[in-house]
Structures are given as C-alpha cells and as structure tokens.
Amino acid sequence: MARLTWHGHSCFLLETDDGKRILFDPFLDQNPVSDIRAADIGDLDFILVTHGHADHFADAISLAKRTGATLVSSFEIVSFVQTQGVENAHPMSIGGGHSFSFGYAKMTPALHGGEVAGDDEGKYTTMAGGWWLDLNGGKRLYHAGDTALTMDMKLLEGQVDVALLPIGDNFTMGPGDAVRAVEFIRPRAVIPMHYNTWDVIKQDPHAFARAVGELARVVVLEPGGSYEF
Ligand code: NI
Ligand code: MN
C-alpha cells in the first residue's frame, strides 16, 4: 500500500509501495496546524514543490540540504534553490513529465501567483503548478497545488486515483469550485487541503464531503492523519 500523511495545509508525505518517501510542499515550522516540525520528518527521497509561496516552500531548502532529497520543481525555483546551496534538484516546466525512481511525474497547470519566497531580488518569478504522479505499480495521484478551478482539470478525467484539492477559498478555489473539479477529474478519492490553516481559509471539510456526495470518496484527514491506497 502507498500511504499519504497530511501535515496540514498542502504538505503531504507520500510513502510509495516501493518505499520511496516523497514530501509535497514543505511547510512545517511556520505552519500553525502542522503536527510535526521539519526536524522530525525523517529521511526523504524527493521534495516536490508546486510553487514558490512560503506556505508551500518554507522548509524546502533546509530539508533538501539535510536529507539530500532531490528537490523537484519549476526551472525557476530550482535555479533559485541552487543559489542557496541545494545540490540535488531537478527542474521541470508545466506540461512536462519525467521518470524518477518512484514513477513518472508531470507538472500540471495551476492558475495562481508566481513569487518565490526568499528571492529578495525578485529574479526567479515562476509559474505555479501542481503534480500528477503515475507511481510504479500504477497508482495515480494528483496534487493540485494552489489553483483556481480550470477547464484544464478535465484533461485528468479518469486518470487519477487520489486527488488532493484545495478547498480554502480566498487564495485558491473554494468548496463549490472544488466539487466541480471533482466532477471534471472523477478521481476515486479526494483529500481536501489548504483550509483551516488561518481564519481567512476556514472551511468545513465535512460540508465539502457532503457536497461531493457519491461522485468520489472524500477522505477528511486531521494533521498527522494518513490514508492508504
Ligand atoms: Ni500560493
Ligand atoms: Mn498557498
């Protein structure tokens, strides 16, 4: 079984069937709802970063340095982290995919902002993205990142087993648009993310689950909680 553990906001640890440990959007030490600190995350093989905002990227550089994990993100974000002493990094761009030891990862579009936190000179503005993973063994995962609802999500229809979708509203799509995203994608299971970190993105995930209804199984996690698939 593969296991996804939610550490609050958009930070998930994925442990694959073949034992790879992949961390999405590290935001732990400054995350008001995280169950752990960055120091407690353990070994990592990969760090996948959807975009450069601090609430997705804050612990990425320090964790990449400490664990030696390969940081995978946009060309611009990877260029920036290389100036900060990260040695193992792999640049990609939206629409492109690459085969890694855990399987195939494609960077998906996201409609969102492109600032890179920590780049004080503003040289590394980037496109926000998400991730579609086709893991060894055939399980497919979509981490939407921060995004509006887009018609592009229809392209994922029937190709996702587990979708991680933001529902917080304000900075990303809210619950209503996230239900439409489920209609577009038709994943088997959905895990809501990017809500209840702060008051401005306060949502009731169980109301979202009721709104999704029979379209997909909605898995509501608490920080520290896991889902196996
Ligand atoms: Ni963002
Ligand atoms: Mn965010």
Short mmCIF file of C-alpha atoms and ligand atoms in Angstrom, two decimals:
data_model
loop_
_atom_site.label_atom_id
_atom_site.label_comp_id
_atom_site.label_asym_id
_atom_site.label_seq_id
_atom_site.Cartn_x
_atom_site.Cartn_y
_atom_site.Cartn_z
CA MET A 1 0.00 0.00 0.00
CA ALA A 2 1.01 3.57 -0.60
CA ARG A 3 0.45 5.93 2.29
CA LEU A 4 -0.30 9.63 2.31
CA THR A 5 0.16 11.51 5.56
CA TRP A 6 -1.20 15.07 5.81
CA HIS A 7 0.84 17.53 7.84
CA GLY A 8 -1.63 20.38 7.41
CA HIS A 9 -2.13 22.94 4.64
CA SER A 10 -0.76 21.42 1.38
CA CYS A 11 2.07 19.41 2.92
CA PHE A 12 1.77 15.65 2.42
CA LEU A 13 4.27 12.86 2.89
CA LEU A 14 3.80 10.11 0.30
CA GLU A 15 5.33 6.71 1.08
CA THR A 16 5.15 4.60 -2.06
CA ASP A 17 4.67 0.85 -2.42
CA ASP A 18 8.37 0.52 -3.15
CA GLY A 19 9.45 2.52 -0.12
CA LYS A 20 10.19 5.94 -1.58
CA ARG A 21 9.46 8.92 0.65
CA ILE A 22 8.22 11.99 -1.17
CA LEU A 23 7.29 15.24 0.58
CA PHE A 24 4.97 17.73 -1.11
CA ASP A 25 5.06 21.45 -0.35
CA PRO A 26 7.05 21.51 2.90
CA PHE A 27 5.51 23.99 5.32
CA LEU A 28 6.05 22.76 8.84
CA ASP A 29 7.92 25.03 11.25
CA GLN A 30 5.78 28.11 10.50
CA ASN A 31 2.61 26.13 9.87
CA PRO A 32 0.12 26.83 12.68
CA VAL A 33 -1.69 23.50 12.20
CA SER A 34 1.16 21.10 11.44
CA ASP A 35 1.55 18.11 13.73
CA ILE A 36 5.33 17.96 13.37
CA ARG A 37 8.39 20.17 12.91
CA ALA A 38 10.69 19.92 9.91
CA ALA A 39 13.35 18.32 12.09
CA ASP A 40 11.02 15.36 12.73
CA ILE A 41 10.18 14.47 9.14
CA GLY A 42 12.82 11.76 8.79
CA ASP A 43 14.55 10.63 5.62
CA LEU A 44 13.29 11.86 2.27
CA ASP A 45 14.00 10.80 -1.29
CA PHE A 46 12.19 13.61 -3.08
CA ILE A 47 10.68 17.00 -2.29
CA LEU A 48 8.07 18.15 -4.80
CA VAL A 49 7.23 21.85 -4.73
CA THR A 50 4.15 23.19 -6.56
CA HIS A 51 5.12 26.85 -6.35
CA GLY A 52 7.28 29.33 -4.51
CA HIS A 53 4.96 30.84 -1.92
CA ALA A 54 6.24 30.43 1.63
CA ASP A 55 3.28 28.30 2.70
CA HIS A 56 4.46 25.64 0.21
CA PHE A 57 8.18 26.20 0.17
CA ALA A 58 9.32 27.50 3.56
CA ASP A 59 11.13 24.32 4.67
CA ALA A 60 12.06 23.01 1.23
CA ILE A 61 15.63 24.31 1.08
CA SER A 62 16.62 23.28 4.60
CA LEU A 63 15.04 19.84 4.21
CA ALA A 64 16.69 19.26 0.84
CA LYS A 65 20.06 20.12 2.35
CA ARG A 66 19.58 18.00 5.47
CA THR A 67 18.13 14.91 3.81
CA GLY A 68 19.88 15.04 0.45
CA ALA A 69 16.47 14.54 -1.19
CA THR A 70 16.08 15.66 -4.79
CA LEU A 71 14.04 18.86 -4.93
CA VAL A 72 11.78 18.81 -7.99
CA SER A 73 10.02 21.97 -9.09
CA SER A 74 9.85 24.55 -11.85
CA PHE A 75 13.01 25.58 -13.68
CA GLU A 76 12.99 28.96 -11.92
CA ILE A 77 12.52 27.58 -8.41
CA VAL A 78 15.24 25.02 -8.99
CA SER A 79 17.53 27.76 -10.29
CA PHE A 80 16.87 29.69 -7.07
CA VAL A 81 17.45 26.77 -4.70
CA GLN A 82 20.74 26.04 -6.45
CA THR A 83 21.89 29.54 -5.48
CA GLN A 84 21.02 28.61 -1.87
CA GLY A 85 23.26 25.52 -1.74
CA VAL A 86 20.81 22.75 -2.70
CA GLU A 87 22.83 20.17 -4.63
CA ASN A 88 20.18 17.66 -5.70
CA ALA A 89 17.46 19.33 -7.71
CA HIS A 90 15.57 18.62 -10.90
CA PRO A 91 13.96 21.39 -12.97
CA MET A 92 10.75 20.93 -14.93
CA SER A 93 8.06 23.04 -16.53
CA ILE A 94 4.30 22.81 -16.83
CA GLY A 95 3.19 20.11 -19.22
CA GLY A 96 6.46 18.25 -18.94
CA GLY A 97 6.91 14.93 -17.24
CA HIS A 98 9.93 12.91 -16.20
CA SER A 99 10.58 9.38 -14.96
CA PHE A 100 12.02 9.19 -11.45
CA SER A 101 12.78 6.18 -9.27
CA PHE A 102 9.20 6.31 -7.84
CA GLY A 103 7.48 6.58 -11.22
CA TYR A 104 6.51 9.31 -13.64
CA ALA A 105 5.78 12.88 -12.52
CA LYS A 106 4.21 15.53 -14.69
CA MET A 107 3.88 19.18 -13.76
CA THR A 108 0.28 20.31 -14.22
CA PRO A 109 -1.04 23.84 -14.73
CA ALA A 110 -2.25 25.94 -11.81
CA LEU A 111 -3.83 29.36 -12.02
CA HIS A 112 -2.07 31.21 -9.21
CA GLY A 113 0.78 33.62 -8.33
CA GLY A 114 4.46 33.11 -9.01
CA GLU A 115 6.54 34.81 -6.34
CA VAL A 116 9.47 32.78 -4.96
CA ALA A 117 9.80 33.23 -1.19
CA GLY A 118 13.32 34.12 -0.11
CA ASP A 119 14.31 35.51 -3.52
CA ASP A 120 14.81 39.03 -2.25
CA GLU A 121 15.85 40.41 -5.64
CA GLY A 122 12.76 39.04 -7.40
CA LYS A 123 14.76 37.33 -10.13
CA TYR A 124 13.04 33.97 -10.03
CA THR A 125 9.35 34.64 -10.58
CA THR A 126 7.79 31.38 -11.70
CA MET A 127 4.60 29.72 -12.86
CA ALA A 128 2.60 27.93 -10.19
CA GLY A 129 1.89 24.29 -10.89
CA GLY A 130 0.66 21.02 -9.50
CA TRP A 131 1.73 17.37 -9.79
CA TRP A 132 0.32 14.33 -11.49
CA LEU A 133 2.16 11.17 -10.44
CA ASP A 134 1.93 7.76 -12.08
CA LEU A 135 3.63 5.67 -9.44
CA ASN A 136 5.44 2.40 -10.05
CA GLY A 137 2.66 -0.18 -9.86
CA GLY A 138 0.10 2.09 -11.47
CA LYS A 139 -1.40 4.24 -8.69
CA ARG A 140 -2.02 7.79 -9.81
CA LEU A 141 -2.05 10.86 -7.60
CA TYR A 142 -2.89 14.48 -8.35
CA HIS A 143 -1.69 17.28 -6.04
CA ALA A 144 -3.38 20.37 -7.45
CA GLY A 145 -1.20 22.92 -5.66
CA ASP A 146 -2.81 26.32 -5.25
CA THR A 147 -5.16 26.93 -8.12
CA ALA A 148 -8.43 28.23 -9.35
CA LEU A 149 -10.84 25.79 -10.92
CA THR A 150 -9.68 25.37 -14.51
CA MET A 151 -11.08 23.62 -17.54
CA ASP A 152 -7.65 22.01 -17.85
CA MET A 153 -8.63 19.73 -14.97
CA LYS A 154 -10.94 17.93 -17.40
CA LEU A 155 -7.81 16.57 -19.07
CA LEU A 156 -7.20 14.49 -15.94
CA GLU A 157 -10.59 12.78 -16.14
CA GLY A 158 -10.26 9.08 -15.39
CA GLN A 159 -6.52 9.32 -14.76
CA VAL A 160 -6.47 9.99 -11.02
CA ASP A 161 -6.95 7.58 -8.14
CA VAL A 162 -6.42 10.13 -5.36
CA ALA A 163 -6.83 13.89 -5.83
CA LEU A 164 -5.54 16.42 -3.31
CA LEU A 165 -7.63 19.55 -3.85
CA PRO A 166 -7.59 22.94 -2.16
CA ILE A 167 -10.94 23.98 -0.69
CA GLY A 168 -9.97 27.02 1.38
CA ASP A 169 -11.31 29.70 -0.95
CA ASN A 170 -9.82 33.23 -1.00
CA PHE A 171 -6.35 32.21 -2.28
CA THR A 172 -7.48 29.10 -4.18
CA MET A 173 -10.72 27.54 -5.29
CA GLY A 174 -13.29 27.15 -2.56
CA PRO A 175 -15.51 24.19 -1.77
CA GLY A 176 -18.03 24.85 -4.54
CA ASP A 177 -15.43 25.01 -7.26
CA ALA A 178 -13.61 22.04 -5.73
CA VAL A 179 -16.80 19.99 -6.18
CA ARG A 180 -16.77 21.00 -9.84
CA ALA A 181 -13.12 19.92 -10.00
CA VAL A 182 -14.19 16.50 -8.72
CA GLU A 183 -16.83 16.40 -11.46
CA PHE A 184 -14.13 17.19 -14.01
CA ILE A 185 -11.48 14.77 -12.74
CA ARG A 186 -13.59 11.89 -11.44
CA PRO A 187 -10.96 10.60 -9.01
CA ARG A 188 -11.72 7.62 -6.84
CA ALA A 189 -10.82 9.51 -3.67
CA VAL A 190 -10.39 13.18 -2.75
CA ILE A 191 -8.49 14.64 0.17
CA PRO A 192 -9.22 18.33 0.82
CA MET A 193 -6.28 20.60 1.65
CA HIS A 194 -5.33 24.28 2.02
CA TYR A 195 -8.05 25.08 4.57
CA ASN A 196 -8.27 25.91 8.31
CA THR A 197 -4.64 26.98 8.46
CA TRP A 198 -5.80 30.54 9.11
CA ASP A 199 -9.23 32.12 9.61
CA VAL A 200 -9.30 33.51 6.07
CA ILE A 201 -9.39 29.97 4.64
CA LYS A 202 -11.66 28.45 7.29
CA GLN A 203 -13.91 25.74 5.82
CA ASP A 204 -15.94 22.75 6.93
CA PRO A 205 -14.43 19.74 5.11
CA HIS A 206 -17.40 17.59 6.06
CA ALA A 207 -19.75 20.00 4.28
CA PHE A 208 -17.47 19.65 1.25
CA ALA A 209 -17.71 15.88 1.58
CA ARG A 210 -21.50 16.04 1.63
CA ALA A 211 -21.48 18.26 -1.45
CA VAL A 212 -19.28 15.77 -3.32
CA GLY A 213 -21.74 13.05 -2.36
CA GLU A 214 -21.45 9.95 -4.50
CA LEU A 215 -19.05 11.50 -7.03
CA ALA A 216 -15.98 10.32 -5.11
CA ARG A 217 -14.91 9.13 -1.72
CA VAL A 218 -13.88 12.16 0.35
CA VAL A 219 -11.22 11.46 2.96
CA VAL A 220 -11.06 14.15 5.64
CA LEU A 221 -7.77 13.94 7.50
CA GLU A 222 -6.58 15.64 10.67
CA PRO A 223 -2.97 16.85 10.63
CA GLY A 224 -0.88 13.73 11.22
CA GLY A 225 -3.58 11.51 9.77
CA SER A 226 -2.91 9.05 6.95
CA TYR A 227 -4.74 7.49 4.05
CA GLU A 228 -3.62 4.26 2.40
CA PHE A 229 -4.41 3.49 -1.21
NI NI B 1 0.26 30.07 -3.11
MN MN B 2 -0.92 28.57 -0.56
#
